[in-house]
mmCIF file of C-alpha atoms in Angstrom:
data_model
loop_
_atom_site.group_PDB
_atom_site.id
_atom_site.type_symbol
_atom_site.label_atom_id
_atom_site.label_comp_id
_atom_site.label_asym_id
_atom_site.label_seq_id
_atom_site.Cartn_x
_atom_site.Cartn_y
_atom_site.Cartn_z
ATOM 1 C CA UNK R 1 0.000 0.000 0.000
ATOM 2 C CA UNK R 2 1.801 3.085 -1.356
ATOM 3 C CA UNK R 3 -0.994 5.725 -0.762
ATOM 4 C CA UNK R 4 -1.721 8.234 1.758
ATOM 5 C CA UNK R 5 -5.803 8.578 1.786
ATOM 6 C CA UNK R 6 -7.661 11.583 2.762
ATOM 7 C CA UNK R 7 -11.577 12.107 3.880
ATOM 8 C CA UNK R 8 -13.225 13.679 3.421
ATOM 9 C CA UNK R 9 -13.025 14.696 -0.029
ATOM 10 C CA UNK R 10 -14.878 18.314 0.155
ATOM 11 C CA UNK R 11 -15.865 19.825 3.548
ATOM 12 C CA UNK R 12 -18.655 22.579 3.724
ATOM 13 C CA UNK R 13 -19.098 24.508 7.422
ATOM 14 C CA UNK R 14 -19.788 27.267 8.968
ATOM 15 C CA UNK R 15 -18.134 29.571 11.506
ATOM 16 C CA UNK R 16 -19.447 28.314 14.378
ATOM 17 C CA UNK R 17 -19.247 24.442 13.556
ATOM 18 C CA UNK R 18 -16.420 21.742 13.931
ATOM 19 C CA UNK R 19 -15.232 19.430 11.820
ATOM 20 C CA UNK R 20 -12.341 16.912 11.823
ATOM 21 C CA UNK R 21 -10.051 16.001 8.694
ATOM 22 C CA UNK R 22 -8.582 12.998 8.190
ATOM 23 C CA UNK R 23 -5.302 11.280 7.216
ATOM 24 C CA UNK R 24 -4.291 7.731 6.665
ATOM 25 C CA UNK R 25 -0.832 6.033 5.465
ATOM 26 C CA UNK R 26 -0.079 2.439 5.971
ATOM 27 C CA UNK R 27 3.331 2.935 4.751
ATOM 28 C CA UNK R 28 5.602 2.532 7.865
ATOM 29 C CA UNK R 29 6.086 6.662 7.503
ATOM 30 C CA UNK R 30 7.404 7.900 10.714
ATOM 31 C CA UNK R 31 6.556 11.715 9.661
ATOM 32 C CA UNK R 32 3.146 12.702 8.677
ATOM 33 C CA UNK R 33 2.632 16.332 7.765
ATOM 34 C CA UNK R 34 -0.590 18.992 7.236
ATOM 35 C CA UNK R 35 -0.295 21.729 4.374
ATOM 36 C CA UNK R 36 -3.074 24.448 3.157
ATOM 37 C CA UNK R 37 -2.642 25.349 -0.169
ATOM 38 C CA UNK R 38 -4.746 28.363 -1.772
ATOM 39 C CA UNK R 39 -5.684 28.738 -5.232
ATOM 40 C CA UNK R 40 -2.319 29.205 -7.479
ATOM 41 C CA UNK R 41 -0.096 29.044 -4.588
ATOM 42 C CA UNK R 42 2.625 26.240 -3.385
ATOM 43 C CA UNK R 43 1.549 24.665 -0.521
ATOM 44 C CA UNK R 44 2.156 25.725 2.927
ATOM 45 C CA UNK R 45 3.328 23.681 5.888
ATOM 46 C CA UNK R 46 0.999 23.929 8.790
ATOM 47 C CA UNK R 47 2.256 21.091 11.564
ATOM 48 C CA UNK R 48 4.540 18.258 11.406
ATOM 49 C CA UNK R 49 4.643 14.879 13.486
ATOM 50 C CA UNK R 50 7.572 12.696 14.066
ATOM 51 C CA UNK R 51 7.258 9.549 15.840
ATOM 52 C CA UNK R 52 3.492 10.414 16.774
ATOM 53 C CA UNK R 53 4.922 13.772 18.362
ATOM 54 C CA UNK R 54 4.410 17.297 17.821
ATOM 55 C CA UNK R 55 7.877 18.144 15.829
ATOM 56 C CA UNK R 56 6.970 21.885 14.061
ATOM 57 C CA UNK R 57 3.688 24.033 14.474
ATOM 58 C CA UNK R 58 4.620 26.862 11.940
ATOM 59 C CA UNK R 59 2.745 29.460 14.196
ATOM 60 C CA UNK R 60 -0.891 27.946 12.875
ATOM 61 C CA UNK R 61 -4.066 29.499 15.082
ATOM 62 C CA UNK R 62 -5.142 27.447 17.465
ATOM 63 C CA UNK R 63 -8.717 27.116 15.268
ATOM 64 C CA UNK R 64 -6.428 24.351 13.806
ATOM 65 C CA UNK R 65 -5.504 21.577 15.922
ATOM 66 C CA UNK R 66 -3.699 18.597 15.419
ATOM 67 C CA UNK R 67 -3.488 14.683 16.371
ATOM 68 C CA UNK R 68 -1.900 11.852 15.825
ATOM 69 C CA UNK R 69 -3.460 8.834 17.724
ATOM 70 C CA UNK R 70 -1.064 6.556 16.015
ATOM 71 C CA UNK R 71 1.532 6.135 13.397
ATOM 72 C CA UNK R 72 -0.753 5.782 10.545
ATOM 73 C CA UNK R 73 -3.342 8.370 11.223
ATOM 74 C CA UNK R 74 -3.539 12.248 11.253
ATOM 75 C CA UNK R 75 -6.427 14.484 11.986
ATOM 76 C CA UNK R 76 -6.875 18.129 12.075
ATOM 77 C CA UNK R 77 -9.683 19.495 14.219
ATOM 78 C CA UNK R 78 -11.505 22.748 12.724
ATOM 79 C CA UNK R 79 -13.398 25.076 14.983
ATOM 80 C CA UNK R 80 -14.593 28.630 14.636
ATOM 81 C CA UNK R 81 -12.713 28.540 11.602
ATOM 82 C CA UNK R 82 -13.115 31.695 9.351
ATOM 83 C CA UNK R 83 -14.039 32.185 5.229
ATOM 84 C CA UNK R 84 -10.479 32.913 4.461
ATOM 85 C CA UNK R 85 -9.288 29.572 6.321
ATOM 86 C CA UNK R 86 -10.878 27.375 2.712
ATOM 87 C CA UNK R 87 -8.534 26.007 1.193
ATOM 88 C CA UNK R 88 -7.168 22.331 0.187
ATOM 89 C CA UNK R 89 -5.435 21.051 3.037
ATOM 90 C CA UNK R 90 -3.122 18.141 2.197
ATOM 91 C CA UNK R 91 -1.751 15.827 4.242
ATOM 92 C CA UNK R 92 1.343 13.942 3.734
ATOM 93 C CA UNK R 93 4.298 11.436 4.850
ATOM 94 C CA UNK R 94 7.497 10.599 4.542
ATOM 95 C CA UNK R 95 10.265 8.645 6.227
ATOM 96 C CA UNK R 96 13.978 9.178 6.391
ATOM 97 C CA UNK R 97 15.715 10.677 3.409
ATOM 98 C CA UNK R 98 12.630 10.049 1.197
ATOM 99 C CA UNK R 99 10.442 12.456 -0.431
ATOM 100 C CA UNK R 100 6.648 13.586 1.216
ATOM 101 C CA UNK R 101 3.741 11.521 -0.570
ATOM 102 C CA UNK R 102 0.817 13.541 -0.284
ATOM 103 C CA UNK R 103 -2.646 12.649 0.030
ATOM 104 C CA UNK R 104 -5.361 13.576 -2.835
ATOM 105 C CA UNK R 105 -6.327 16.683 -0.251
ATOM 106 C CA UNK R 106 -9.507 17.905 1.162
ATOM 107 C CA UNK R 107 -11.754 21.052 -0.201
ATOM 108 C CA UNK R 108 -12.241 22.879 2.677
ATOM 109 C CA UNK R 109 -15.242 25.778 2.040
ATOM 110 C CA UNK R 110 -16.516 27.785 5.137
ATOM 111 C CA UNK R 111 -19.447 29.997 4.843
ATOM 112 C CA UNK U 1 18.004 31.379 3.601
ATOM 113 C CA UNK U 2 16.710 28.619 1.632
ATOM 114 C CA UNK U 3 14.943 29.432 -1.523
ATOM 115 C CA UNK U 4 13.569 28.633 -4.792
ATOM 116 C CA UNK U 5 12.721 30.125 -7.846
ATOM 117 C CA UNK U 6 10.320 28.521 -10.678
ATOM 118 C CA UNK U 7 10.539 31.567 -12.740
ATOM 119 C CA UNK U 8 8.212 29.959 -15.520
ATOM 120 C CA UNK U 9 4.787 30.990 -14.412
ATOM 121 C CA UNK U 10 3.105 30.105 -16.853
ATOM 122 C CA UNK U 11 4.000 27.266 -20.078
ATOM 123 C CA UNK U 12 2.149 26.471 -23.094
ATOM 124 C CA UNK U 13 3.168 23.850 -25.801
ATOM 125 C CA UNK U 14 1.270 22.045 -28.246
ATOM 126 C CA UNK U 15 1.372 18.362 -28.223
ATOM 127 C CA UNK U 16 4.797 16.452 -29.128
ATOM 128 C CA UNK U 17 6.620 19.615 -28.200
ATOM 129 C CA UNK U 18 9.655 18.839 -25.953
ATOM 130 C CA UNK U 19 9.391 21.352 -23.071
ATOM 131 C CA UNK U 20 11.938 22.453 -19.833
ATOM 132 C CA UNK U 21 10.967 23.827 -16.596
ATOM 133 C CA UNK U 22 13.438 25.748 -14.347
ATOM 134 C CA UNK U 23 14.345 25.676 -11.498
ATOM 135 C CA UNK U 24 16.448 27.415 -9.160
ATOM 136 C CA UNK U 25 17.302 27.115 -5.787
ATOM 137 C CA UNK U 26 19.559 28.609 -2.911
ATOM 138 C CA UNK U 27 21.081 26.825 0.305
ATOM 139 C CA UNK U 28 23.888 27.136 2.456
ATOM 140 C CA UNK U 29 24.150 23.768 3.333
ATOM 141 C CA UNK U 30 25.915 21.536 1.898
ATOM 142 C CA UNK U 31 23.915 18.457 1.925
ATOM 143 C CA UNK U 32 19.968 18.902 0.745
ATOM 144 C CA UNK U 33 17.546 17.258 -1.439
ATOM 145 C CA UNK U 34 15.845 18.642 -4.134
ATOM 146 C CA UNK U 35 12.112 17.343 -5.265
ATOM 147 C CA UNK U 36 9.864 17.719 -8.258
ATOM 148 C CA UNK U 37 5.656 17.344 -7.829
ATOM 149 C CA UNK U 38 3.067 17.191 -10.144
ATOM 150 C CA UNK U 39 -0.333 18.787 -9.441
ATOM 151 C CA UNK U 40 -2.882 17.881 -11.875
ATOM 152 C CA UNK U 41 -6.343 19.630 -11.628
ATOM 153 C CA UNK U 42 -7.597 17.232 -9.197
ATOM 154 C CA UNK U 43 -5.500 18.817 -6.589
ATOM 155 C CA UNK U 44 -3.090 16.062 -5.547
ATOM 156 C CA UNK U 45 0.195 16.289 -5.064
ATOM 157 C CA UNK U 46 2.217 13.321 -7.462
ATOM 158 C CA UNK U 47 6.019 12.718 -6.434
ATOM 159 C CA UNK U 48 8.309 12.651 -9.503
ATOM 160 C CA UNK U 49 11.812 12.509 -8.242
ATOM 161 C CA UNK U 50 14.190 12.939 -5.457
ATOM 162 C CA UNK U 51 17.979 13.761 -5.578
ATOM 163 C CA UNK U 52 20.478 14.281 -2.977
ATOM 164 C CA UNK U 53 23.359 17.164 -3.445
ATOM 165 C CA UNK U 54 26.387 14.801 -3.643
ATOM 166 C CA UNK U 55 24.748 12.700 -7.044
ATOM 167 C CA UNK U 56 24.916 15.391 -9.773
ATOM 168 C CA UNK U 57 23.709 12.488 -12.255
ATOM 169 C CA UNK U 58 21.016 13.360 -14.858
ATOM 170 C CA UNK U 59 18.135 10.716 -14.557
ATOM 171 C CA UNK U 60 15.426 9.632 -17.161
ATOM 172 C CA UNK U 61 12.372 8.257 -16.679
ATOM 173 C CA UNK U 62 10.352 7.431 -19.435
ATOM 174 C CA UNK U 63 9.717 10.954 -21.190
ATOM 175 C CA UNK U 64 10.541 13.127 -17.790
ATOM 176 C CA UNK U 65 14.078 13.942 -17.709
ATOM 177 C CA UNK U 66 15.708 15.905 -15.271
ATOM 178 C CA UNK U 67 19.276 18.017 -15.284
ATOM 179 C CA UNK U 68 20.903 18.701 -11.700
ATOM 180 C CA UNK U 69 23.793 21.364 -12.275
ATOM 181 C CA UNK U 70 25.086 22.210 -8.860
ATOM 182 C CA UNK U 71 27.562 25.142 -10.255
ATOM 183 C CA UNK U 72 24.502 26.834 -11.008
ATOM 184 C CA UNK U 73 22.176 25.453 -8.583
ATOM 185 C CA UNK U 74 19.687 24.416 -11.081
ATOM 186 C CA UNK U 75 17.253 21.346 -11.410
ATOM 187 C CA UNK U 76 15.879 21.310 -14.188
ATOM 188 C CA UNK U 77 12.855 19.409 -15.584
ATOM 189 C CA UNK U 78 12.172 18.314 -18.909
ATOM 190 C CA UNK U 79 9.298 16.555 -20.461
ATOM 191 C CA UNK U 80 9.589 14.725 -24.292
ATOM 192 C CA UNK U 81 7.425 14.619 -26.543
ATOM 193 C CA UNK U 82 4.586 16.196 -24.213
ATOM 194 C CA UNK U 83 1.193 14.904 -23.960
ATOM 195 C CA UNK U 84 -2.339 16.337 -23.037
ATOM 196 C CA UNK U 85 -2.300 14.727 -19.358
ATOM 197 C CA UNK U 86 1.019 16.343 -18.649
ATOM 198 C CA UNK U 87 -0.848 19.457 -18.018
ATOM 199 C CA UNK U 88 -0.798 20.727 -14.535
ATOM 200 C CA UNK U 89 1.195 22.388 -12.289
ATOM 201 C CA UNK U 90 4.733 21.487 -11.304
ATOM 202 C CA UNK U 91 6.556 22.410 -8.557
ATOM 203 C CA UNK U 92 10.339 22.027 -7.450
ATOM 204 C CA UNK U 93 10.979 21.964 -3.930
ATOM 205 C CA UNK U 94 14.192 21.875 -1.916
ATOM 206 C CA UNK U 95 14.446 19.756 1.770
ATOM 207 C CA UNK U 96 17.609 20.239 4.141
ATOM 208 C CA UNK U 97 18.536 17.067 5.878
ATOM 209 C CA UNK U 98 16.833 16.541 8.904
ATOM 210 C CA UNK U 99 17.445 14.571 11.499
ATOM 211 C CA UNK U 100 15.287 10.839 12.053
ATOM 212 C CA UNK U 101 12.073 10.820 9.229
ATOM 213 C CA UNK U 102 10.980 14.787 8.531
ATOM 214 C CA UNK U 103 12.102 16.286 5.927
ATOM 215 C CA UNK U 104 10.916 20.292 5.723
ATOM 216 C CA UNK U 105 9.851 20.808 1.988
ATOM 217 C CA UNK U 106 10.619 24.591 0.878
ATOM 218 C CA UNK U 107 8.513 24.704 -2.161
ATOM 219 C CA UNK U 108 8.728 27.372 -5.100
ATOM 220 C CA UNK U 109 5.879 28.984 -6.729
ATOM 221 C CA UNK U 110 5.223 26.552 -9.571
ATOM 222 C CA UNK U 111 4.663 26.415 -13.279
ATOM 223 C CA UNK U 112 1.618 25.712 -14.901
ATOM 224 C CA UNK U 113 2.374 23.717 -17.572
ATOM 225 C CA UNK U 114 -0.986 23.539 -20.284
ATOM 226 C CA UNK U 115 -0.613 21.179 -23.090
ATOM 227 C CA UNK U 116 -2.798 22.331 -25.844
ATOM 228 C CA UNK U 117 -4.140 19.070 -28.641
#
């Protein structure tokens, strides 16, 4: 299994809900990652776990948070998230000296 | 600082045309990796290649083809004989080595690359 899978696919919510995205790799990947990426940009790094732990939180609000129950899943928890916070948020992994694989991303929309 | 530089915005070939995308980067380390993606319109992010600083050899796969010149810090990207579903964006990215399994991608802006029938 060389994939990382993502659900769900597209994500509508308001303001005042929360929501949970989720990640999945059965690859043995020791580093799993969450990017947002806006329309005609590169992605950009949000958090990264190594080993199940909390390795870099690049100054995200805390309307995003993070989990890693284990070493195959990711989730991101969404509350009072705001319009300019939709986006695709990607999630990926990697393990040492290898490239990220990325996940096909989730369409995040909030009204 | 760490950068890099797709300069390309923007690419369009017809079909068949061979076509390059550049890439530039800058590091002060002397060890790093350097990464090309593929971002069709469905959004996800395809891995293409890796290479580490110290193995300066050019690699082909199929029709991709890829030039690493370290004297100019380049890694360049070149598709043969280009077809329709090569259209998407591509992006070169640059890692420093990292201690045990992360590896912190520093991405440049991309080229969309539209391959016209």
């Amino acid at each position: 299994d060389t994939e990382v899978t993502q659900t769900p696919k597209h994500l509508v919510m308001g303001m005042t809900n929360k929501k949970s995205l989720k990640c999945e790799q059965h690859m043995g990947h020791r580093a799993m990652y969450w990017y947002k990426q806006k329309a005609k940009k590169p992605p950009e790094l949000m958090f990264v776990y190594s080993y199940e732990k909390l390795s870099i939180n690049e100054s995200v609000p805390s309307r995003f948070s993070p989990e890693c129950p284990n070493s195959s899943l990711l989730n991101l928890h969404l509350h009072a998230l705001q319009p300019e916070d939709s986006a695709l948020y990607l999630c990926a992994s990697s393990q040492e000296l290898a490239g990220q694989f990325f996940g096909p991303g989730t369409r995040l929309t909030v009204l | 600082a760490q950068k890099v530089t797709q300069a390309q915005t923007e690419i369009s070939v017809v079909e068949k045309e061979d076509v390059t995308l550049d890439c530039v980067y800058e590091t002060r380390d002397t060890t790093y990796y350097l990464f090309w993606y593929k971002q069709p319109p469905s959004g996800e992010l395809v891995f293409l290649i890796r290479r580490n600083s110290f193995d300066e050899q050019n690699e082909i796969s199929g029709r991709y083809s890829w030039n690493f010149q370290k004297s100019t810090s380049s890694f360049n990207f070149t598709i043969t004989a280009s077809q329709v579903v090569d259209s998407a964006v591509y992006f070169c990215a640059l890692s420093p080595p990292y201690g045990g399994a992360t590896n912190k991608l520093i991405f440049g802006t991309g080229t969309l690359l539209a391959v016209q029938p």
